[in-house]
Amino acid sequence: MMYWIDSHCHINDEAFKDDLNEVLNRMAEGNILEAMIISSYIEDYEFAKTIGHEKISFKRSLGIYPGDVDDVDEKLFEEFERRFKEDDCKAIGEIGLDYHWRKDNIEKQKKVFEDQLALAKELQKPVIIHSRDAIDDTYEILSRYDVKGVMHCYSDDAKMALKFLDLGFYISMAGPVTWKKAVKELEVVHTVPLNRLLIETDCPYLAPSPMRGKRNEPSFVAYTGEKIANELGVETAELQKQLIENYHTLFGL
Ligand code: NI
C-alpha cells in the first residue's frame, strides 16, 4: 500500500501544543504514514521522542539552526554532539547558513555548520540543509565534506539544484511549489530526477495551496505531492513509491 511521507516537519513546535492529537489523526486519515520530526533544540528533540501514533512511523533529527549560533559555546555543542551519537537521531539537521536575517555573524554560522558537517561525516549520518540567501557559500562548504543529505525546502534555481545533485544530495520541495507564482520551483521539479526528490511541509510554516496562509501541518503534504505528480504526469502511487524509497535510502531506514 502506498502513502505519503512528510520528510521535514516541526510538529514538536509550540504551534501544535493545543491540538497535536488531532493533527496526528488527520495525518493518519490523510494517509501520511511516515514523518521526520526536525528539532533545533535539545528540549524539542526530547519532546519529539514522546510523539507517536499507532499508524504512523516517526523518526527524528537534531541540528543547530543557523539562526541560533550566537548561543553556541563548547558546552552546548557537546550537548548536541551527545544526541547526534544516539541511534534515535537519524540525521543532523537542519543545519546550514541563513543570510536573510543575519549577515553580521557569518563566520560563526560557517563554523557551527562545518563543525556539524565534520561530525556527520565521522558518525556517517545524513545531513538536512537549510540555506537562505546563502546558496553559494552553502555549496562551497558542502563540496568540501564527504556527506550525503537533502537540500530542505529548496528555493533556489534549477541550475544550482544540478550542482547539489552532483554532490549526491537529494532535493526536497515544500508548499511553495503549489503556489500561484511557482515558476522557478516547477523548473526544479522537472530538473531533479525522481529518484533524488523528496517532499515536505516544514510545518507550521509555508502551507501549500489551497491552505496557504493557514498553519501548515503534515496532512497538507498531500497537496504538494499531488501537485508534483500532476506536473510530472505520473500516477500518485508511482510518485509515492519513489518518495518512500528515497526517504528510506537517504535516512538508512
Ligand atoms: Ni524546518
PDB file of C-alpha atoms and ligand atoms in Angstrom:
ATOM      1  CA  MET A   1       0.000   0.000   0.000  1.00  0.00           C
ATOM      2  CA  MET A   2       1.324   3.444  -0.908  1.00  0.00           C
ATOM      3  CA  TYR A   3       1.239   6.503   1.298  1.00  0.00           C
ATOM      4  CA  TRP A   4       2.792   9.944   1.697  1.00  0.00           C
ATOM      5  CA  ILE A   5       5.814  10.863   3.799  1.00  0.00           C
ATOM      6  CA  ASP A   6       6.472  14.270   5.321  1.00  0.00           C
ATOM      7  CA  SER A   7      10.272  14.337   5.217  1.00  0.00           C
ATOM      8  CA  HIS A   8      10.569  17.524   7.292  1.00  0.00           C
ATOM      9  CA  CYS A   9       8.087  18.701   9.897  1.00  0.00           C
ATOM     10  CA  HIS A  10       8.161  20.558  13.196  1.00  0.00           C
ATOM     11  CA  ILE A  11       5.140  19.063  14.947  1.00  0.00           C
ATOM     12  CA  ASN A  12       7.102  19.477  18.179  1.00  0.00           C
ATOM     13  CA  ASP A  13       6.637  23.237  17.689  1.00  0.00           C
ATOM     14  CA  GLU A  14       4.539  25.273  20.092  1.00  0.00           C
ATOM     15  CA  ALA A  15       2.094  25.891  17.238  1.00  0.00           C
ATOM     16  CA  PHE A  16       0.775  22.341  17.795  1.00  0.00           C
ATOM     17  CA  LYS A  17       0.690  22.268  21.573  1.00  0.00           C
ATOM     18  CA  ASP A  18      -3.086  22.532  21.857  1.00  0.00           C
ATOM     19  CA  ASP A  19      -4.209  20.012  19.250  1.00  0.00           C
ATOM     20  CA  LEU A  20      -1.333  17.657  18.469  1.00  0.00           C
ATOM     21  CA  ASN A  21      -3.515  14.555  18.710  1.00  0.00           C
ATOM     22  CA  GLU A  22      -5.954  15.906  16.149  1.00  0.00           C
ATOM     23  CA  VAL A  23      -3.050  16.805  13.875  1.00  0.00           C
ATOM     24  CA  LEU A  24      -1.755  13.227  14.161  1.00  0.00           C
ATOM     25  CA  ASN A  25      -5.224  11.796  13.493  1.00  0.00           C
ATOM     26  CA  ARG A  26      -5.549  13.916  10.347  1.00  0.00           C
ATOM     27  CA  MET A  27      -2.145  12.608   9.229  1.00  0.00           C
ATOM     28  CA  ALA A  28      -3.310   9.006   9.604  1.00  0.00           C
ATOM     29  CA  GLU A  29      -6.627   9.729   7.893  1.00  0.00           C
ATOM     30  CA  GLY A  30      -4.804  11.527   5.076  1.00  0.00           C
ATOM     31  CA  ASN A  31      -2.501   8.552   4.524  1.00  0.00           C
ATOM     32  CA  ILE A  32       0.661  10.323   5.684  1.00  0.00           C
ATOM     33  CA  LEU A  33       2.220   7.377   7.458  1.00  0.00           C
ATOM     34  CA  GLU A  34       5.843   8.395   7.949  1.00  0.00           C
ATOM     35  CA  ALA A  35       7.458  11.643   9.004  1.00  0.00           C
ATOM     36  CA  MET A  36      10.774  13.092  10.111  1.00  0.00           C
ATOM     37  CA  ILE A  37      10.459  15.411  13.096  1.00  0.00           C
ATOM     38  CA  ILE A  38      13.134  18.109  12.998  1.00  0.00           C
ATOM     39  CA  SER A  39      14.453  19.645  16.213  1.00  0.00           C
ATOM     40  CA  SER A  40      16.672  22.664  16.691  1.00  0.00           C
ATOM     41  CA  TYR A  41      16.719  22.471  20.493  1.00  0.00           C
ATOM     42  CA  ILE A  42      17.541  19.606  22.816  1.00  0.00           C
ATOM     43  CA  GLU A  43      14.251  20.015  24.729  1.00  0.00           C
ATOM     44  CA  ASP A  44      12.330  19.819  21.438  1.00  0.00           C
ATOM     45  CA  TYR A  45      14.255  16.716  20.468  1.00  0.00           C
ATOM     46  CA  GLU A  46      13.473  15.005  23.766  1.00  0.00           C
ATOM     47  CA  PHE A  47       9.817  16.016  23.387  1.00  0.00           C
ATOM     48  CA  ALA A  48       9.795  14.677  19.812  1.00  0.00           C
ATOM     49  CA  LYS A  49      10.669  11.240  21.216  1.00  0.00           C
ATOM     50  CA  THR A  50       7.339  11.214  23.041  1.00  0.00           C
ATOM     51  CA  ILE A  51       5.258  11.918  19.914  1.00  0.00           C
ATOM     52  CA  GLY A  52       3.627   8.806  18.497  1.00  0.00           C
ATOM     53  CA  HIS A  53       0.596   7.390  16.746  1.00  0.00           C
ATOM     54  CA  GLU A  54      -0.266   3.734  16.214  1.00  0.00           C
ATOM     55  CA  LYS A  55      -0.476   4.118  12.430  1.00  0.00           C
ATOM     56  CA  ILE A  56       2.470   6.476  11.824  1.00  0.00           C
ATOM     57  CA  SER A  57       6.218   5.870  11.907  1.00  0.00           C
ATOM     58  CA  PHE A  58       8.082   8.902  13.230  1.00  0.00           C
ATOM     59  CA  LYS A  59      11.834   9.464  13.022  1.00  0.00           C
ATOM     60  CA  ARG A  60      13.831  12.313  14.495  1.00  0.00           C
ATOM     61  CA  SER A  61      16.698  14.585  13.582  1.00  0.00           C
ATOM     62  CA  LEU A  62      18.531  17.273  15.531  1.00  0.00           C
ATOM     63  CA  GLY A  63      20.777  20.131  14.480  1.00  0.00           C
ATOM     64  CA  ILE A  64      21.891  23.601  15.467  1.00  0.00           C
ATOM     65  CA  TYR A  65      19.916  26.041  13.304  1.00  0.00           C
ATOM     66  CA  PRO A  66      21.985  28.813  11.668  1.00  0.00           C
ATOM     67  CA  GLY A  67      19.780  31.447  13.332  1.00  0.00           C
ATOM     68  CA  ASP A  68      20.822  30.185  16.759  1.00  0.00           C
ATOM     69  CA  VAL A  69      24.604  30.086  16.510  1.00  0.00           C
ATOM     70  CA  ASP A  70      25.180  33.093  18.776  1.00  0.00           C
ATOM     71  CA  ASP A  71      24.249  30.959  21.770  1.00  0.00           C
ATOM     72  CA  VAL A  72      26.593  28.126  20.883  1.00  0.00           C
ATOM     73  CA  ASP A  73      29.598  27.509  23.099  1.00  0.00           C
ATOM     74  CA  GLU A  74      31.656  24.384  23.653  1.00  0.00           C
ATOM     75  CA  LYS A  75      29.389  23.087  26.386  1.00  0.00           C
ATOM     76  CA  LEU A  76      26.194  23.456  24.347  1.00  0.00           C
ATOM     77  CA  PHE A  77      27.850  21.932  21.294  1.00  0.00           C
ATOM     78  CA  GLU A  78      28.807  18.887  23.360  1.00  0.00           C
ATOM     79  CA  GLU A  79      25.191  18.518  24.461  1.00  0.00           C
ATOM     80  CA  PHE A  80      24.153  18.349  20.810  1.00  0.00           C
ATOM     81  CA  GLU A  81      27.035  16.036  19.944  1.00  0.00           C
ATOM     82  CA  ARG A  82      25.928  13.571  22.601  1.00  0.00           C
ATOM     83  CA  ARG A  83      22.446  13.358  20.986  1.00  0.00           C
ATOM     84  CA  PHE A  84      23.856  13.147  17.440  1.00  0.00           C
ATOM     85  CA  LYS A  85      25.516   9.900  18.519  1.00  0.00           C
ATOM     86  CA  GLU A  86      22.225   8.375  19.643  1.00  0.00           C
ATOM     87  CA  ASP A  87      20.762   5.717  17.403  1.00  0.00           C
ATOM     88  CA  ASP A  88      17.491   7.609  17.608  1.00  0.00           C
ATOM     89  CA  CYS A  89      18.991  10.609  15.817  1.00  0.00           C
ATOM     90  CA  LYS A  90      18.599   9.668  12.142  1.00  0.00           C
ATOM     91  CA  ALA A  91      20.080  12.836  10.676  1.00  0.00           C
ATOM     92  CA  ILE A  92      21.926  16.001  11.642  1.00  0.00           C
ATOM     93  CA  GLY A  93      19.824  18.984  10.739  1.00  0.00           C
ATOM     94  CA  GLU A  94      18.533  21.280   9.973  1.00  0.00           C
ATOM     95  CA  ILE A  95      21.934  22.934   9.702  1.00  0.00           C
ATOM     96  CA  GLY A  96      23.340  25.424   7.239  1.00  0.00           C
ATOM     97  CA  LEU A  97      23.545  29.126   6.538  1.00  0.00           C
ATOM     98  CA  ASP A  98      20.936  31.859   6.686  1.00  0.00           C
ATOM     99  CA  TYR A  99      21.971  35.338   5.484  1.00  0.00           C
ATOM    100  CA  HIS A 100      18.390  36.530   5.165  1.00  0.00           C
ATOM    101  CA  TRP A 101      18.056  37.599   8.778  1.00  0.00           C
ATOM    102  CA  ARG A 102      21.675  37.942   9.813  1.00  0.00           C
ATOM    103  CA  LYS A 103      24.801  38.894   7.961  1.00  0.00           C
ATOM    104  CA  ASP A 104      26.822  40.075  10.937  1.00  0.00           C
ATOM    105  CA  ASN A 105      27.686  36.595  12.218  1.00  0.00           C
ATOM    106  CA  ILE A 106      28.552  34.781   9.011  1.00  0.00           C
ATOM    107  CA  GLU A 107      31.862  33.442  10.326  1.00  0.00           C
ATOM    108  CA  LYS A 108      30.165  31.898  13.368  1.00  0.00           C
ATOM    109  CA  GLN A 109      27.419  30.440  11.159  1.00  0.00           C
ATOM    110  CA  LYS A 110      30.042  28.829   8.960  1.00  0.00           C
ATOM    111  CA  LYS A 111      31.993  27.468  11.911  1.00  0.00           C
ATOM    112  CA  VAL A 112      28.965  25.845  13.564  1.00  0.00           C
ATOM    113  CA  PHE A 113      27.836  24.488  10.178  1.00  0.00           C
ATOM    114  CA  GLU A 114      31.250  22.976   9.452  1.00  0.00           C
ATOM    115  CA  ASP A 115      31.669  21.553  12.954  1.00  0.00           C
ATOM    116  CA  GLN A 116      28.375  19.712  12.480  1.00  0.00           C
ATOM    117  CA  LEU A 117      29.294  18.529   8.993  1.00  0.00           C
ATOM    118  CA  ALA A 118      32.537  17.105  10.364  1.00  0.00           C
ATOM    119  CA  LEU A 119      30.545  15.201  12.968  1.00  0.00           C
ATOM    120  CA  ALA A 120      28.051  13.975  10.368  1.00  0.00           C
ATOM    121  CA  LYS A 121      30.922  12.587   8.342  1.00  0.00           C
ATOM    122  CA  GLU A 122      32.503  10.950  11.371  1.00  0.00           C
ATOM    123  CA  LEU A 123      29.184   9.444  12.508  1.00  0.00           C
ATOM    124  CA  GLN A 124      28.132   8.647   8.933  1.00  0.00           C
ATOM    125  CA  LYS A 125      24.784  10.318   9.333  1.00  0.00           C
ATOM    126  CA  PRO A 126      22.937  12.241   6.624  1.00  0.00           C
ATOM    127  CA  VAL A 127      22.510  15.995   6.911  1.00  0.00           C
ATOM    128  CA  ILE A 128      19.424  18.179   6.381  1.00  0.00           C
ATOM    129  CA  ILE A 129      20.466  21.512   4.925  1.00  0.00           C
ATOM    130  CA  HIS A 130      18.837  24.899   5.471  1.00  0.00           C
ATOM    131  CA  SER A 131      20.123  27.587   3.118  1.00  0.00           C
ATOM    132  CA  ARG A 132      18.558  31.004   2.722  1.00  0.00           C
ATOM    133  CA  ASP A 133      20.170  33.766   0.665  1.00  0.00           C
ATOM    134  CA  ALA A 134      23.415  31.836   1.092  1.00  0.00           C
ATOM    135  CA  ILE A 135      23.416  29.219  -1.627  1.00  0.00           C
ATOM    136  CA  ASP A 136      26.935  29.828  -2.990  1.00  0.00           C
ATOM    137  CA  ASP A 137      28.585  29.596   0.421  1.00  0.00           C
ATOM    138  CA  THR A 138      26.440  26.573   1.274  1.00  0.00           C
ATOM    139  CA  TYR A 139      27.587  24.849  -1.894  1.00  0.00           C
ATOM    140  CA  GLU A 140      31.234  25.763  -1.368  1.00  0.00           C
ATOM    141  CA  ILE A 141      31.215  24.306   2.140  1.00  0.00           C
ATOM    142  CA  LEU A 142      29.260  21.146   1.272  1.00  0.00           C
ATOM    143  CA  SER A 143      31.578  20.437  -1.640  1.00  0.00           C
ATOM    144  CA  ARG A 144      34.437  20.075   0.876  1.00  0.00           C
ATOM    145  CA  TYR A 145      32.676  17.459   3.029  1.00  0.00           C
ATOM    146  CA  ASP A 146      32.000  13.916   2.070  1.00  0.00           C
ATOM    147  CA  VAL A 147      28.446  13.747   3.414  1.00  0.00           C
ATOM    148  CA  LYS A 148      25.090  12.829   1.974  1.00  0.00           C
ATOM    149  CA  GLY A 149      21.913  14.690   2.646  1.00  0.00           C
ATOM    150  CA  VAL A 150      18.998  16.762   1.468  1.00  0.00           C
ATOM    151  CA  MET A 151      18.541  20.389   0.498  1.00  0.00           C
ATOM    152  CA  HIS A 152      15.442  21.053   2.575  1.00  0.00           C
ATOM    153  CA  CYS A 153      12.674  23.359   1.333  1.00  0.00           C
ATOM    154  CA  TYR A 154      14.689  24.035  -1.783  1.00  0.00           C
ATOM    155  CA  SER A 155      14.108  27.583  -3.028  1.00  0.00           C
ATOM    156  CA  ASP A 156      16.983  28.265  -5.408  1.00  0.00           C
ATOM    157  CA  ASP A 157      17.021  27.642  -9.143  1.00  0.00           C
ATOM    158  CA  ALA A 158      17.302  24.524 -11.254  1.00  0.00           C
ATOM    159  CA  LYS A 159      20.851  25.251 -12.350  1.00  0.00           C
ATOM    160  CA  MET A 160      22.022  25.332  -8.726  1.00  0.00           C
ATOM    161  CA  ALA A 161      19.979  22.203  -7.965  1.00  0.00           C
ATOM    162  CA  LEU A 162      22.058  20.335 -10.544  1.00  0.00           C
ATOM    163  CA  LYS A 163      25.213  21.187  -8.618  1.00  0.00           C
ATOM    164  CA  PHE A 164      23.793  19.756  -5.394  1.00  0.00           C
ATOM    165  CA  LEU A 165      22.629  16.666  -7.270  1.00  0.00           C
ATOM    166  CA  ASP A 166      26.222  16.282  -8.454  1.00  0.00           C
ATOM    167  CA  LEU A 167      27.334  16.303  -4.821  1.00  0.00           C
ATOM    168  CA  GLY A 168      24.942  13.397  -4.230  1.00  0.00           C
ATOM    169  CA  PHE A 169      22.269  15.428  -2.490  1.00  0.00           C
ATOM    170  CA  TYR A 170      18.523  14.994  -2.593  1.00  0.00           C
ATOM    171  CA  ILE A 171      16.270  17.982  -3.253  1.00  0.00           C
ATOM    172  CA  SER A 172      13.180  18.454  -1.108  1.00  0.00           C
ATOM    173  CA  MET A 173      10.244  20.571  -2.261  1.00  0.00           C
ATOM    174  CA  ALA A 174       7.765  22.204   0.100  1.00  0.00           C
ATOM    175  CA  GLY A 175       4.480  24.142  -0.127  1.00  0.00           C
ATOM    176  CA  PRO A 176       5.745  26.975  -2.381  1.00  0.00           C
ATOM    177  CA  VAL A 177       5.738  24.567  -5.354  1.00  0.00           C
ATOM    178  CA  THR A 178       1.912  24.668  -5.190  1.00  0.00           C
ATOM    179  CA  TRP A 179       1.660  28.455  -5.065  1.00  0.00           C
ATOM    180  CA  LYS A 180       0.425  30.518  -7.983  1.00  0.00           C
ATOM    181  CA  LYS A 181       3.737  32.026  -8.984  1.00  0.00           C
ATOM    182  CA  ALA A 182       5.801  28.852  -8.662  1.00  0.00           C
ATOM    183  CA  VAL A 183       7.821  29.087 -11.862  1.00  0.00           C
ATOM    184  CA  LYS A 184      11.322  28.516 -10.523  1.00  0.00           C
ATOM    185  CA  GLU A 185      10.083  25.734  -8.218  1.00  0.00           C
ATOM    186  CA  LEU A 186       8.376  23.863 -11.051  1.00  0.00           C
ATOM    187  CA  GLU A 187      11.510  24.100 -13.145  1.00  0.00           C
ATOM    188  CA  VAL A 188      13.352  22.428 -10.275  1.00  0.00           C
ATOM    189  CA  VAL A 189      10.714  19.673 -10.144  1.00  0.00           C
ATOM    190  CA  HIS A 190      11.301  18.971 -13.824  1.00  0.00           C
ATOM    191  CA  THR A 191      15.078  19.003 -13.375  1.00  0.00           C
ATOM    192  CA  VAL A 192      15.516  16.719 -10.362  1.00  0.00           C
ATOM    193  CA  PRO A 193      15.443  13.005 -11.227  1.00  0.00           C
ATOM    194  CA  LEU A 194      12.570  11.248  -9.450  1.00  0.00           C
ATOM    195  CA  ASN A 195      14.986   9.083  -7.502  1.00  0.00           C
ATOM    196  CA  ARG A 196      16.534  12.184  -5.875  1.00  0.00           C
ATOM    197  CA  LEU A 197      13.353  14.019  -4.936  1.00  0.00           C
ATOM    198  CA  LEU A 198      11.711  14.408  -1.528  1.00  0.00           C
ATOM    199  CA  ILE A 199       8.707  16.393  -0.332  1.00  0.00           C
ATOM    200  CA  GLU A 200       7.953  18.002   2.996  1.00  0.00           C
ATOM    201  CA  THR A 201       5.736  20.507   4.769  1.00  0.00           C
ATOM    202  CA  ASP A 202       8.273  22.300   7.013  1.00  0.00           C
ATOM    203  CA  CYS A 203       5.150  22.892   9.097  1.00  0.00           C
ATOM    204  CA  PRO A 204       3.960  25.051  10.813  1.00  0.00           C
ATOM    205  CA  TYR A 205       5.206  27.354   8.007  1.00  0.00           C
ATOM    206  CA  LEU A 206       4.730  27.533   4.231  1.00  0.00           C
ATOM    207  CA  ALA A 207       1.334  25.862   3.869  1.00  0.00           C
ATOM    208  CA  PRO A 208       0.640  24.681   0.317  1.00  0.00           C
ATOM    209  CA  SER A 209      -2.305  25.877  -1.745  1.00  0.00           C
ATOM    210  CA  PRO A 210      -5.213  25.768  -1.070  1.00  0.00           C
ATOM    211  CA  MET A 211      -4.224  26.098   2.606  1.00  0.00           C
ATOM    212  CA  ARG A 212      -1.767  28.934   2.026  1.00  0.00           C
ATOM    213  CA  GLY A 213      -1.764  31.386   4.920  1.00  0.00           C
ATOM    214  CA  LYS A 214      -3.045  28.822   7.409  1.00  0.00           C
ATOM    215  CA  ARG A 215      -0.964  26.933   9.914  1.00  0.00           C
ATOM    216  CA  ASN A 216       0.704  24.166   7.957  1.00  0.00           C
ATOM    217  CA  GLU A 217       0.525  20.544   9.172  1.00  0.00           C
ATOM    218  CA  PRO A 218       1.812  17.179   7.877  1.00  0.00           C
ATOM    219  CA  SER A 219      -1.534  16.138   6.356  1.00  0.00           C
ATOM    220  CA  PHE A 220      -1.107  19.008   3.869  1.00  0.00           C
ATOM    221  CA  VAL A 221       1.941  17.315   2.301  1.00  0.00           C
ATOM    222  CA  ALA A 222      -0.534  15.506   0.047  1.00  0.00           C
ATOM    223  CA  TYR A 223      -1.276  18.798  -1.768  1.00  0.00           C
ATOM    224  CA  THR A 224       2.400  19.188  -2.579  1.00  0.00           C
ATOM    225  CA  GLY A 225       2.676  15.558  -3.668  1.00  0.00           C
ATOM    226  CA  GLU A 226      -0.413  15.710  -5.890  1.00  0.00           C
ATOM    227  CA  LYS A 227       0.793  18.924  -7.494  1.00  0.00           C
ATOM    228  CA  ILE A 228       4.152  17.337  -8.360  1.00  0.00           C
ATOM    229  CA  ALA A 229       2.574  14.107  -9.660  1.00  0.00           C
ATOM    230  CA  ASN A 230       0.256  16.187 -11.816  1.00  0.00           C
ATOM    231  CA  GLU A 231       3.072  18.394 -13.067  1.00  0.00           C
ATOM    232  CA  LEU A 232       5.243  15.404 -13.989  1.00  0.00           C
ATOM    233  CA  GLY A 233       2.359  13.390 -15.386  1.00  0.00           C
ATOM    234  CA  VAL A 234       2.986  10.394 -13.146  1.00  0.00           C
ATOM    235  CA  GLU A 235       0.468   8.376 -11.158  1.00  0.00           C
ATOM    236  CA  THR A 236       0.158   9.335  -7.492  1.00  0.00           C
ATOM    237  CA  ALA A 237       1.079   5.796  -6.435  1.00  0.00           C
ATOM    238  CA  GLU A 238       4.178   5.810  -8.608  1.00  0.00           C
ATOM    239  CA  LEU A 239       5.395   9.064  -7.055  1.00  0.00           C
ATOM    240  CA  GLN A 240       4.596   7.806  -3.556  1.00  0.00           C
ATOM    241  CA  LYS A 241       6.528   4.591  -4.160  1.00  0.00           C
ATOM    242  CA  GLN A 242       9.591   6.523  -5.311  1.00  0.00           C
ATOM    243  CA  LEU A 243       9.421   9.039  -2.449  1.00  0.00           C
ATOM    244  CA  ILE A 244       9.175   6.213   0.086  1.00  0.00           C
ATOM    245  CA  GLU A 245      12.234   4.569  -1.435  1.00  0.00           C
ATOM    246  CA  ASN A 246      14.182   7.853  -1.493  1.00  0.00           C
ATOM    247  CA  TYR A 247      13.367   8.638   2.122  1.00  0.00           C
ATOM    248  CA  HIS A 248      14.379   5.177   3.292  1.00  0.00           C
ATOM    249  CA  THR A 249      17.576   5.219   1.267  1.00  0.00           C
ATOM    250  CA  LEU A 250      18.720   8.642   2.434  1.00  0.00           C
ATOM    251  CA  PHE A 251      17.979   8.124   6.114  1.00  0.00           C
ATOM    252  CA  GLY A 252      19.005   4.456   6.237  1.00  0.00           C
ATOM    253  CA  LEU A 253      15.572   3.179   7.274  1.00  0.00           C
TER     254      LEU A 253
HETATM  255 NI    NI B   1      12.473  23.323   9.084  1.00  0.00          NI
END
